[in-house]
C-alpha angles and dihedrals in degrees: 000000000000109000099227080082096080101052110026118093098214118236111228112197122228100256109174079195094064117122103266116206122251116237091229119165092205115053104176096058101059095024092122090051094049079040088060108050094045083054084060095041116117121195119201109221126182119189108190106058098094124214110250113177091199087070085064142054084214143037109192110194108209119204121198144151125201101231104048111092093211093058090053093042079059103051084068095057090036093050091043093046097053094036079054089047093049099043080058098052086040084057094045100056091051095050090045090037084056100047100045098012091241111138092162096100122123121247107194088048091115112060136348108206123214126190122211113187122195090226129049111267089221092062083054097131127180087271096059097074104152090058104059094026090057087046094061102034086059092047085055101067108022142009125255142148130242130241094201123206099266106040113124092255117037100094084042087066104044093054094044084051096042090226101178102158138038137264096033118151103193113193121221123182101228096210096064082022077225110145093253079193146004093182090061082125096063098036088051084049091041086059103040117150081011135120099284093201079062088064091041089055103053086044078059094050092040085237100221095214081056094052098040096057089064091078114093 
């Protein structure tokens, strides 16, 4: 195994033609079909476009498992959440680029999503559909890189973040590198089908409801 593996986060490239999961409430019984298309599935990955938080306001960790439903209930609202988030900035720098000609802006410079499954993404089989499937579904709305299972420091971070459950989005300003938010799951779902600049701005206010209702 090549020893880059342990230390490196994988960059997956936006591909709008990425395999994008099917919301079936029965999954046996279309699970060779959902077999199939995974088989089919092709992630982009490019190593060397390295993950740099000062190129964000916000890192959201994403926590999963395949084979948890309710992470791949998630990666819908998550997907949906960031391609609606991205479809605002998009808009942003187009208003601001025709009114002072300045196209420069960056437009990654809101949140950089990693995702951090609870299984290796290379013992990924034809029955462990969730997992590549929320893989692709997520590559074909936004960009994001990949803390994959063996890498020095996973099992450092869930312990320093005291993740205990999946899914779990937990939210960090880059700039102080504080948690602005362990309950990110529950205010991306609050605002679903929302206005997504609304979420980022009360991240940026440490919205205290937001925060409180991450005490159990």
């Amino acid at each position: 195994e090549d020893e880059t593996e342990s230390h490196i986060l994988h960059y997956y490239v936006h591909d709008a033609k990425a395999k994008r999961m099917k919301r079936n409430r029965s999954r046996k019984s279309n699970k060779n079909r959902i077999q199939q298309e995974n088989q089919q599935s092709n992630h982009n990955t490019v190593l060397h476009k390295p993950y740099r938080p000062h190129h964000a306001d916000f890192t959201l960790l994403y926590f999963c498992d395949f084979n948890c439903v309710n992470s791949r209930r998630f990666t819908f609202i998550l997907a949906e959440f960031l391609k609606n988030l991205n479809s605002q900035i998009n808009k942003v720098v187009s208003d601001e680029g025709k009114n002072d000609g300045n196209n420069d802006i960056d437009k990654s410079s809101i949140c950089q999503l990693v995702c951090v499954p609870n299984d290796h993404i290379r013992y990924c089989s034809g029955t462990d559909v969730e997992y590549a499937s929320i893989m692709s579904h997520l590559q074909s709305e936004t960009e994001f890189w990949h803390l994959g299972f063996d890498h020095n420091n996973r099992l450092a971070i869930i312990t320093l973040l005291c993740v205990t459950r999946v899914p779990t989005l937990i939210v960090i300003e880059n700039r102080t590198g504080k948690v602005v938010s362990y309950k990110g799951m529950e205010s991306v779902e609050w605002n679903s089908g929302g206005d997504s600049l609304d979420v980022i701005e009360k991240w940026r206010k440490g919205n205290m409801r937001d925060l409180q209702c991450c005490i159990s």
